[in-house]
PDB file of C-alpha atoms in Angstrom:
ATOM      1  CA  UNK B   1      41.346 -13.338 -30.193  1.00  0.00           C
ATOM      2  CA  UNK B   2      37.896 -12.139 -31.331  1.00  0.00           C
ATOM      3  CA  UNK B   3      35.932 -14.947 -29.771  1.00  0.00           C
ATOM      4  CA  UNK B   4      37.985 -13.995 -26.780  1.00  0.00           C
ATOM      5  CA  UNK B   5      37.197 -10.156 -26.807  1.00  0.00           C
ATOM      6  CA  UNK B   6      33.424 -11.004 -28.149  1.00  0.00           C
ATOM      7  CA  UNK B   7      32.995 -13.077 -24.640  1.00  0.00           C
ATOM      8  CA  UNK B   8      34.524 -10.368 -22.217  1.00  0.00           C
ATOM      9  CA  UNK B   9      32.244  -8.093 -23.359  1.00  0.00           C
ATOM     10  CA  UNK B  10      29.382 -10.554 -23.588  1.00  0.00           C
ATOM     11  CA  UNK B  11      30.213 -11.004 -19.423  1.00  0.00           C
ATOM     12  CA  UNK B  12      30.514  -7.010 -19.194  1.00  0.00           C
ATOM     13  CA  UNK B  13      27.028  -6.968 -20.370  1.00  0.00           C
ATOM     14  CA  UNK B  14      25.467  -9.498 -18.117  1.00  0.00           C
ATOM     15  CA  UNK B  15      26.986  -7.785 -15.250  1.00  0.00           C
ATOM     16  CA  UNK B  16      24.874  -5.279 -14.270  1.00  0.00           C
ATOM     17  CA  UNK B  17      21.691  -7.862 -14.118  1.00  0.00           C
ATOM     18  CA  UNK B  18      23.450  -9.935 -11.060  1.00  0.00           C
ATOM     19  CA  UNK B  19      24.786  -6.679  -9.311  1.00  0.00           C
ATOM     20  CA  UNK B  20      21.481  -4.788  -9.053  1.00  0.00           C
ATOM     21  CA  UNK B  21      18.940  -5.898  -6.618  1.00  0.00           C
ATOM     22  CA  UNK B  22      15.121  -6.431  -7.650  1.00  0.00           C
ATOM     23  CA  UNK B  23      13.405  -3.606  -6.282  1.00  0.00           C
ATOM     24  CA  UNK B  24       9.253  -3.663  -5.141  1.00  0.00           C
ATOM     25  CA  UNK B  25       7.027  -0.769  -5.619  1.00  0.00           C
ATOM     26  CA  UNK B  26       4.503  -0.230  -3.134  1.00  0.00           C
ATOM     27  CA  UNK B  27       1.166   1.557  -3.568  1.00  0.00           C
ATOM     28  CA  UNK B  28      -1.055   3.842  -1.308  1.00  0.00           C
ATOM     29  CA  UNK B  29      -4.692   3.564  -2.923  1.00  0.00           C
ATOM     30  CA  UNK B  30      -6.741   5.929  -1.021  1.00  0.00           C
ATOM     31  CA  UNK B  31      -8.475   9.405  -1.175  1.00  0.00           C
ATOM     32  CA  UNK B  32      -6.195  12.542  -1.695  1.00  0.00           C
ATOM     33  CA  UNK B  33      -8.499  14.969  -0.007  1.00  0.00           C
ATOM     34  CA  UNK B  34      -9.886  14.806   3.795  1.00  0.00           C
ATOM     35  CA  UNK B  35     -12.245  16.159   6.297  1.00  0.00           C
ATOM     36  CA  UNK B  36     -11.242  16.548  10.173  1.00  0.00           C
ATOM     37  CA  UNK B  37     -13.392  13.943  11.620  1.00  0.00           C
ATOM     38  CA  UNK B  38     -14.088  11.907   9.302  1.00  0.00           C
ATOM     39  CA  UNK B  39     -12.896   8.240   8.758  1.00  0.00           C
ATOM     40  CA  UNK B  40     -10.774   7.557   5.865  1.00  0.00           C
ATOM     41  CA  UNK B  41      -9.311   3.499   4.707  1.00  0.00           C
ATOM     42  CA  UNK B  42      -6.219   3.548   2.540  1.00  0.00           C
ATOM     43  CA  UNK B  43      -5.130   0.108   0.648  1.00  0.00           C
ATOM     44  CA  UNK B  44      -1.475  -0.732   0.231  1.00  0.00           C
ATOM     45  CA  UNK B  45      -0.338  -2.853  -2.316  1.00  0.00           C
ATOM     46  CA  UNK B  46       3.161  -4.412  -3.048  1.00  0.00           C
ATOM     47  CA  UNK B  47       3.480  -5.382  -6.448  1.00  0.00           C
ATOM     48  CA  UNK B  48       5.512  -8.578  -5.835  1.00  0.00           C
ATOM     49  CA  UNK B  49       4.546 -12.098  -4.465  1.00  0.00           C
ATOM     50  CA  UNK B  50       6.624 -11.922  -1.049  1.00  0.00           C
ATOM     51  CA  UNK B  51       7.493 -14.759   2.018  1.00  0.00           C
ATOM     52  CA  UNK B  52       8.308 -12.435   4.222  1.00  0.00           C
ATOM     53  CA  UNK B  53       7.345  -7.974   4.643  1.00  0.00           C
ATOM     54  CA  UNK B  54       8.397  -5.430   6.974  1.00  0.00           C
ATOM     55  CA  UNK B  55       7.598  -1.824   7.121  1.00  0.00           C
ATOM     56  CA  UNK B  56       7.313   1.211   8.983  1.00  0.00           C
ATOM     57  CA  UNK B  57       3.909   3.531   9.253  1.00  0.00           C
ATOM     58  CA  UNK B  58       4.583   7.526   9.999  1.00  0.00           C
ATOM     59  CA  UNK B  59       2.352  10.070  10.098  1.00  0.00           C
ATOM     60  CA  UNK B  60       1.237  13.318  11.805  1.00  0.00           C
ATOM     61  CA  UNK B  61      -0.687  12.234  15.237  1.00  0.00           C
ATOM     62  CA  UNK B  62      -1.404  15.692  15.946  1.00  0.00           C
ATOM     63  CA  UNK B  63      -3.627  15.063  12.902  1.00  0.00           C
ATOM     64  CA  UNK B  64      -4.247  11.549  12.304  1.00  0.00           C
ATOM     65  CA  UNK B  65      -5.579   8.843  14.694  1.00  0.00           C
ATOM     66  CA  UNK B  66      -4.429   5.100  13.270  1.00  0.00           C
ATOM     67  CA  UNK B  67      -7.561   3.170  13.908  1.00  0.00           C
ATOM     68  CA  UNK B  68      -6.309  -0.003  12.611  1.00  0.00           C
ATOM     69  CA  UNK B  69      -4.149  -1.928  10.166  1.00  0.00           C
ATOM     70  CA  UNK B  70      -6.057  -5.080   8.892  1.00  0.00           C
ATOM     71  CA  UNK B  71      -4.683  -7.634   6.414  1.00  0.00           C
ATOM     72  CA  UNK B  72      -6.407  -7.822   3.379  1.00  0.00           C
ATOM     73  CA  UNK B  73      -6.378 -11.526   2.331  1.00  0.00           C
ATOM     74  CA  UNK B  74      -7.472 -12.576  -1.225  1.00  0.00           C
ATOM     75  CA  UNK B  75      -5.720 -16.450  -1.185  1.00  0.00           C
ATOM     76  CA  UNK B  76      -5.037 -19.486   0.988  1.00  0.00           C
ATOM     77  CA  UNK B  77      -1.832 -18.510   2.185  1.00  0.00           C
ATOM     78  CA  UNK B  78      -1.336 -18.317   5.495  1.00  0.00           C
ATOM     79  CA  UNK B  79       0.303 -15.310   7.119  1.00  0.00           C
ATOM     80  CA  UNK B  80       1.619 -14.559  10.351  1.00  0.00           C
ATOM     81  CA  UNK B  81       0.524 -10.621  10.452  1.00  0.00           C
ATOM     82  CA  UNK B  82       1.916  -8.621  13.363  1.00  0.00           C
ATOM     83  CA  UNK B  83       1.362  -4.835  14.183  1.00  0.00           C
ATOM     84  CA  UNK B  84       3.411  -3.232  16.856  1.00  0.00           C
ATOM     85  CA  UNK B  85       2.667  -0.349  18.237  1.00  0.00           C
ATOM     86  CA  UNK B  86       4.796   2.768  18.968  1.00  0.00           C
ATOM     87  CA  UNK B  87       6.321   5.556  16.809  1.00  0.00           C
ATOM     88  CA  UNK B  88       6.235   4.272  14.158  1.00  0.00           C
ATOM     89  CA  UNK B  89       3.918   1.891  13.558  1.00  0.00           C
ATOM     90  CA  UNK B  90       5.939  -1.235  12.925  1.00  0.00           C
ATOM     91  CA  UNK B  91       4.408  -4.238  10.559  1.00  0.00           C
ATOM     92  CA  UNK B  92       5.454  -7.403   9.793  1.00  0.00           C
ATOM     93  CA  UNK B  93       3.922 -10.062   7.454  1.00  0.00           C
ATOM     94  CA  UNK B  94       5.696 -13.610   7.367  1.00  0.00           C
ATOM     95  CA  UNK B  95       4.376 -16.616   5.203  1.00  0.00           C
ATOM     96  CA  UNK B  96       5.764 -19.866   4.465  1.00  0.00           C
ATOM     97  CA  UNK B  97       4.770 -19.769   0.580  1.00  0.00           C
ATOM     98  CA  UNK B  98       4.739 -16.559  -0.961  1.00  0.00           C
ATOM     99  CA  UNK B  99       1.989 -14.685  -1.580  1.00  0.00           C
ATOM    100  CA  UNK B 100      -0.040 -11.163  -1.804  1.00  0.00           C
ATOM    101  CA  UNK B 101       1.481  -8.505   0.553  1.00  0.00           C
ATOM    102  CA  UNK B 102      -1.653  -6.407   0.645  1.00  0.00           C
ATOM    103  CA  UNK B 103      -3.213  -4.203   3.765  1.00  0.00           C
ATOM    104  CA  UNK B 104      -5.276  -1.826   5.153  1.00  0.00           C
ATOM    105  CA  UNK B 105      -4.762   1.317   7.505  1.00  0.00           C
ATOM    106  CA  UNK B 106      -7.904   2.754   8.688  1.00  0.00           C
ATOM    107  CA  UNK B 107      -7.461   6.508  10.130  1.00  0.00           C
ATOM    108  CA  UNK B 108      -9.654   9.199  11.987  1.00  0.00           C
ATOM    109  CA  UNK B 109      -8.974  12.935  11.102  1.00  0.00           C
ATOM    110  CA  UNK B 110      -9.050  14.997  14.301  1.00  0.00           C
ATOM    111  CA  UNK B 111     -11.347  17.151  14.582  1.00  0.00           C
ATOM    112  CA  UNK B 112      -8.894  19.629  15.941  1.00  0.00           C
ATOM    113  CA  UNK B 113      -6.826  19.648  12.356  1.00  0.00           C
ATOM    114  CA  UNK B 114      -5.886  22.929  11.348  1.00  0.00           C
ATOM    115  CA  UNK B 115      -2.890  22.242   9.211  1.00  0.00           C
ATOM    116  CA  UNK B 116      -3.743  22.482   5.115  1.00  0.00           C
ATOM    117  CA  UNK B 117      -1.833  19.629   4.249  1.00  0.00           C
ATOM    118  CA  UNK B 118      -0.621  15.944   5.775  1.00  0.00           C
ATOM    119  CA  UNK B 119       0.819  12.870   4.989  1.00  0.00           C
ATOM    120  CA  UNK B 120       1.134   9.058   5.215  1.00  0.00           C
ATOM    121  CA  UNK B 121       4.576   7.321   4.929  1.00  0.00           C
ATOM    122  CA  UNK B 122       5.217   3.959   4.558  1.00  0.00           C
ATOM    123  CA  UNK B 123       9.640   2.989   4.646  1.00  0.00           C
ATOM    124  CA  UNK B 124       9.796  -1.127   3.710  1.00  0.00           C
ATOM    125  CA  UNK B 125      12.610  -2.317   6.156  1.00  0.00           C
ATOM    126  CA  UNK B 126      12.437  -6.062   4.629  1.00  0.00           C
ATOM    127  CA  UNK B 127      10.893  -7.433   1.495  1.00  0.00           C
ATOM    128  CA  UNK B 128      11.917 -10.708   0.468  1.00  0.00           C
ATOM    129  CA  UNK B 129      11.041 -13.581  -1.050  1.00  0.00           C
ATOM    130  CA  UNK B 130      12.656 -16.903   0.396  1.00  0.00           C
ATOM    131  CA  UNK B 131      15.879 -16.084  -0.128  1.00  0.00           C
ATOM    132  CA  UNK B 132      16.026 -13.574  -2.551  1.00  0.00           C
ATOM    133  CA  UNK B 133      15.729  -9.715  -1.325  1.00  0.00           C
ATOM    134  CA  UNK B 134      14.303  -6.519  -2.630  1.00  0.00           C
ATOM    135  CA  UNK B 135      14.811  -3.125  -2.198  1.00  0.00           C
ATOM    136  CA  UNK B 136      12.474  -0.162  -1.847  1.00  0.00           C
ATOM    137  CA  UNK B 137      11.988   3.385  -2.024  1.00  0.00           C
ATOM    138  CA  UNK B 138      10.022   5.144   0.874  1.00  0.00           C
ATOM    139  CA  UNK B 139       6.713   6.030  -0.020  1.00  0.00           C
ATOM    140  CA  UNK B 140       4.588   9.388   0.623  1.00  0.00           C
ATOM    141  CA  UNK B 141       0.989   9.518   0.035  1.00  0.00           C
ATOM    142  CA  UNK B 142      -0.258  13.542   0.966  1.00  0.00           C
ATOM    143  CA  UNK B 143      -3.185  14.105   1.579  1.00  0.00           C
ATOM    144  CA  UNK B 144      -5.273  17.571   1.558  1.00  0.00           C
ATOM    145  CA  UNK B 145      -7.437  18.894   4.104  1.00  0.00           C
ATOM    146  CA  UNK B 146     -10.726  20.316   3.590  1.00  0.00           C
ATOM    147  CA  UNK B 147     -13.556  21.922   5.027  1.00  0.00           C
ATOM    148  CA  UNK B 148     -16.215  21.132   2.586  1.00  0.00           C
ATOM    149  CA  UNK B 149     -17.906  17.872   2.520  1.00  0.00           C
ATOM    150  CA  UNK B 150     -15.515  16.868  -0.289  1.00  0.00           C
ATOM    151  CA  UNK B 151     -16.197  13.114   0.153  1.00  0.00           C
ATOM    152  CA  UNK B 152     -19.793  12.919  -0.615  1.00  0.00           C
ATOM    153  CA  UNK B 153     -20.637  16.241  -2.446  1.00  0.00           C
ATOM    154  CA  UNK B 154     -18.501  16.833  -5.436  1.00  0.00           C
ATOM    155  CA  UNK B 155     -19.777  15.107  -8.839  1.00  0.00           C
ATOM    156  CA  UNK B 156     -16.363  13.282  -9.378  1.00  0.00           C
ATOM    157  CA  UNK B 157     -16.296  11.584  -6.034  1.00  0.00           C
ATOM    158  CA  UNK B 158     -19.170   9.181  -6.034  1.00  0.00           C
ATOM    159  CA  UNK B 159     -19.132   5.943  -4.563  1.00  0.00           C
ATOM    160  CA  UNK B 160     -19.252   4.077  -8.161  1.00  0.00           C
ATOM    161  CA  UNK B 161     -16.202   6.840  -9.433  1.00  0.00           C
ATOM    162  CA  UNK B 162     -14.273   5.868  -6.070  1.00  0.00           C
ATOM    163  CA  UNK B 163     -14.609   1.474  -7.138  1.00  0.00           C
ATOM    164  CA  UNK B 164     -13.241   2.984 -11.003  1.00  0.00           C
ATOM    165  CA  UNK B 165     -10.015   4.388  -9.646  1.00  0.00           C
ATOM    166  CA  UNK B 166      -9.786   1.286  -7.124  1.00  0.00           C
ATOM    167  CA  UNK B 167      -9.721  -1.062  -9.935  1.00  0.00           C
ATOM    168  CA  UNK B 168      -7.520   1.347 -12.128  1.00  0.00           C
ATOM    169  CA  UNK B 169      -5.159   1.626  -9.550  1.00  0.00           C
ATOM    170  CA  UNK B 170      -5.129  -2.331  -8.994  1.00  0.00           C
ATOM    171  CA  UNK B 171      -4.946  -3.087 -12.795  1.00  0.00           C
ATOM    172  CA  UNK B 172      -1.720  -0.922 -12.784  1.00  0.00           C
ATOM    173  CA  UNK B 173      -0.009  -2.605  -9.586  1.00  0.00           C
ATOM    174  CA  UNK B 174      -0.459  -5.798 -10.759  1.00  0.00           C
ATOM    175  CA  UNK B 175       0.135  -5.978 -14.728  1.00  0.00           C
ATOM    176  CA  UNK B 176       2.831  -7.856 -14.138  1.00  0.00           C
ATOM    177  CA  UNK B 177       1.156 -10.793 -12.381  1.00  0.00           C
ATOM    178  CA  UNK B 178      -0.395 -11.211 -15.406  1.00  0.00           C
ATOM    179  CA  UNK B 179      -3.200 -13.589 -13.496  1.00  0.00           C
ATOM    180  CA  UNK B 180      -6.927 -12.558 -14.056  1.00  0.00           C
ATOM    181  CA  UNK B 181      -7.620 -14.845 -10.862  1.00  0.00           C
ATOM    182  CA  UNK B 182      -5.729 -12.410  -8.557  1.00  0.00           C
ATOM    183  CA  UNK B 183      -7.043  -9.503 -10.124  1.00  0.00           C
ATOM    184  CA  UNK B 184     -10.075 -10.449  -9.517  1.00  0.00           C
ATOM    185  CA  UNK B 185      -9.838 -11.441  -5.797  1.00  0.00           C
ATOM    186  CA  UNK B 186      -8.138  -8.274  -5.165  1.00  0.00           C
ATOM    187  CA  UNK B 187     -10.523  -6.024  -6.868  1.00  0.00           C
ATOM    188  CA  UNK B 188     -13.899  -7.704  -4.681  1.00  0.00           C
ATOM    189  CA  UNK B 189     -11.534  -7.712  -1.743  1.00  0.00           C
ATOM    190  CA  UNK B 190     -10.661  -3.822  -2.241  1.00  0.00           C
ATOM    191  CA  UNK B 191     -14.418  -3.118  -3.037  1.00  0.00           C
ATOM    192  CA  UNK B 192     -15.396  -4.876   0.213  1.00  0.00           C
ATOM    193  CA  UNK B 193     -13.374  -2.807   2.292  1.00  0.00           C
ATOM    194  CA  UNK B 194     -14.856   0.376   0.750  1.00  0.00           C
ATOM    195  CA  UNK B 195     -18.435  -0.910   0.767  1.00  0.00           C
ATOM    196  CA  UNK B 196     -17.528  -1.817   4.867  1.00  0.00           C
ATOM    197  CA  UNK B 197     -16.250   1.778   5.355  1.00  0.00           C
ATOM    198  CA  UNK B 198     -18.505   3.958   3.813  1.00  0.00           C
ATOM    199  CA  UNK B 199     -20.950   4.301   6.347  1.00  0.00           C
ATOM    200  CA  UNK B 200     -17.676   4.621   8.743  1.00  0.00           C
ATOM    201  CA  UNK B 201     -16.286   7.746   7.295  1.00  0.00           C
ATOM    202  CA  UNK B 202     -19.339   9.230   8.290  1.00  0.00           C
ATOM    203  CA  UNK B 203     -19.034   9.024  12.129  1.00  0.00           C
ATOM    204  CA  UNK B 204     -17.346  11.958  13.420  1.00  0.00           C
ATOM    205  CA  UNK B 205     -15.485  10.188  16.579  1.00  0.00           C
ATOM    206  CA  UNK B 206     -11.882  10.767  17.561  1.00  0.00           C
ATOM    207  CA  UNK B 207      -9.588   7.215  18.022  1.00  0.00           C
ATOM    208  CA  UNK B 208      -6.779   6.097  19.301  1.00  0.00           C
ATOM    209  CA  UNK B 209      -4.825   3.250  17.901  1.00  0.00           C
TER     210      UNK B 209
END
């Protein structure tokens, strides 16, 4: 009788492991403050290897031009990397071995901004991997609008302190990977993009997606 109430407990247990679904956190790596018309590149990150990724862009077009939304690819894997355009912004990344789900969107601020405040919104639609799927929280990066030349005149926001939090934020995102390869590819990929758009942000040119 003990064995048999030791084991219905011991399935009781193990229950909640096969009921819940593995979840994926996405990150926004970016800067939190903005200038209207400048150029700003934000790096999104899904912290697990995926076959196939679907999501949803939103964000304020009466502030925000979408200027493009580039794959950022730091292996051999070959992806099929679609961007639809509309309201929302629809994206979806298919590949027939899993691998990095990691991408750019590059924005314009309008130069007619008047609003204090905005944000980028990303809702995952799909996130699996083969046959096994995830589920995900929306996510909300906001972003503050500024008049002063924030980006290249305040101590803290120098182009060496900007590659710190990049590979601060990429250590944290993918701890689990536990793979110095990948960290590494994705840190020079990330620092790429930044060196690429640096001169960028400084063109003050309104775009539409």
């Amino acid at each position: 009788m003990k064995k048999f109430v030791f084991s219905i407990l011991l399935m009781l247990f193990f229950i909640p492991i096969y009921v819940n679904a593995a979840s994926i956190s996405t990150k926004i790596i970016g800067n939190e403050k903005i200038k209207p018309g400048e150029n700003i590149v934000f790096t999104v990150i899904v912290d697990q290897l995926l076959t196939e990724y679907d999501c949803e862009i939103t964000y304020d077009r009466n502030i925000l031009n979408l200027v493009s939304v580039d794959e950022v690819n730091i292996n051999t894997t070959q992806k099929e990397f679609n961007v639809e355009k509309g309201n929302p912004i629809k994206l979806n990344i298919k590949s027939t071995n899993k691998g990095n789900m990691i991408y750019s969107l590059t924005f314009n601020v309008k130069n007619s901004a008047k609003a204090d405040f905005t944000e980028i919104g990303l809702k995952t639609n799909l996130a699996k991997l083969d046959d096994e799927v995830y589920t995900s929280n929306e996510v909300y990066n906001k972003l503050t609008i500024v008049d002063n030349d924030y980006l290249f005149e305040e101590a803290d926001t120098t182009e060496e302190s900007e590659v710190n939090k990049i590979l601060a934020d990429v250590k944290v995102i993918l701890r689990d990977y536990n793979n110095l390869i990948i960290f590494i590819s994705v840190s020079f990929n990330l620092i790429l993009i930044f060196a690429l758009v640096s001169s960028l942000r400084r063109k003050k040119v309104d775009y539409d997606f």
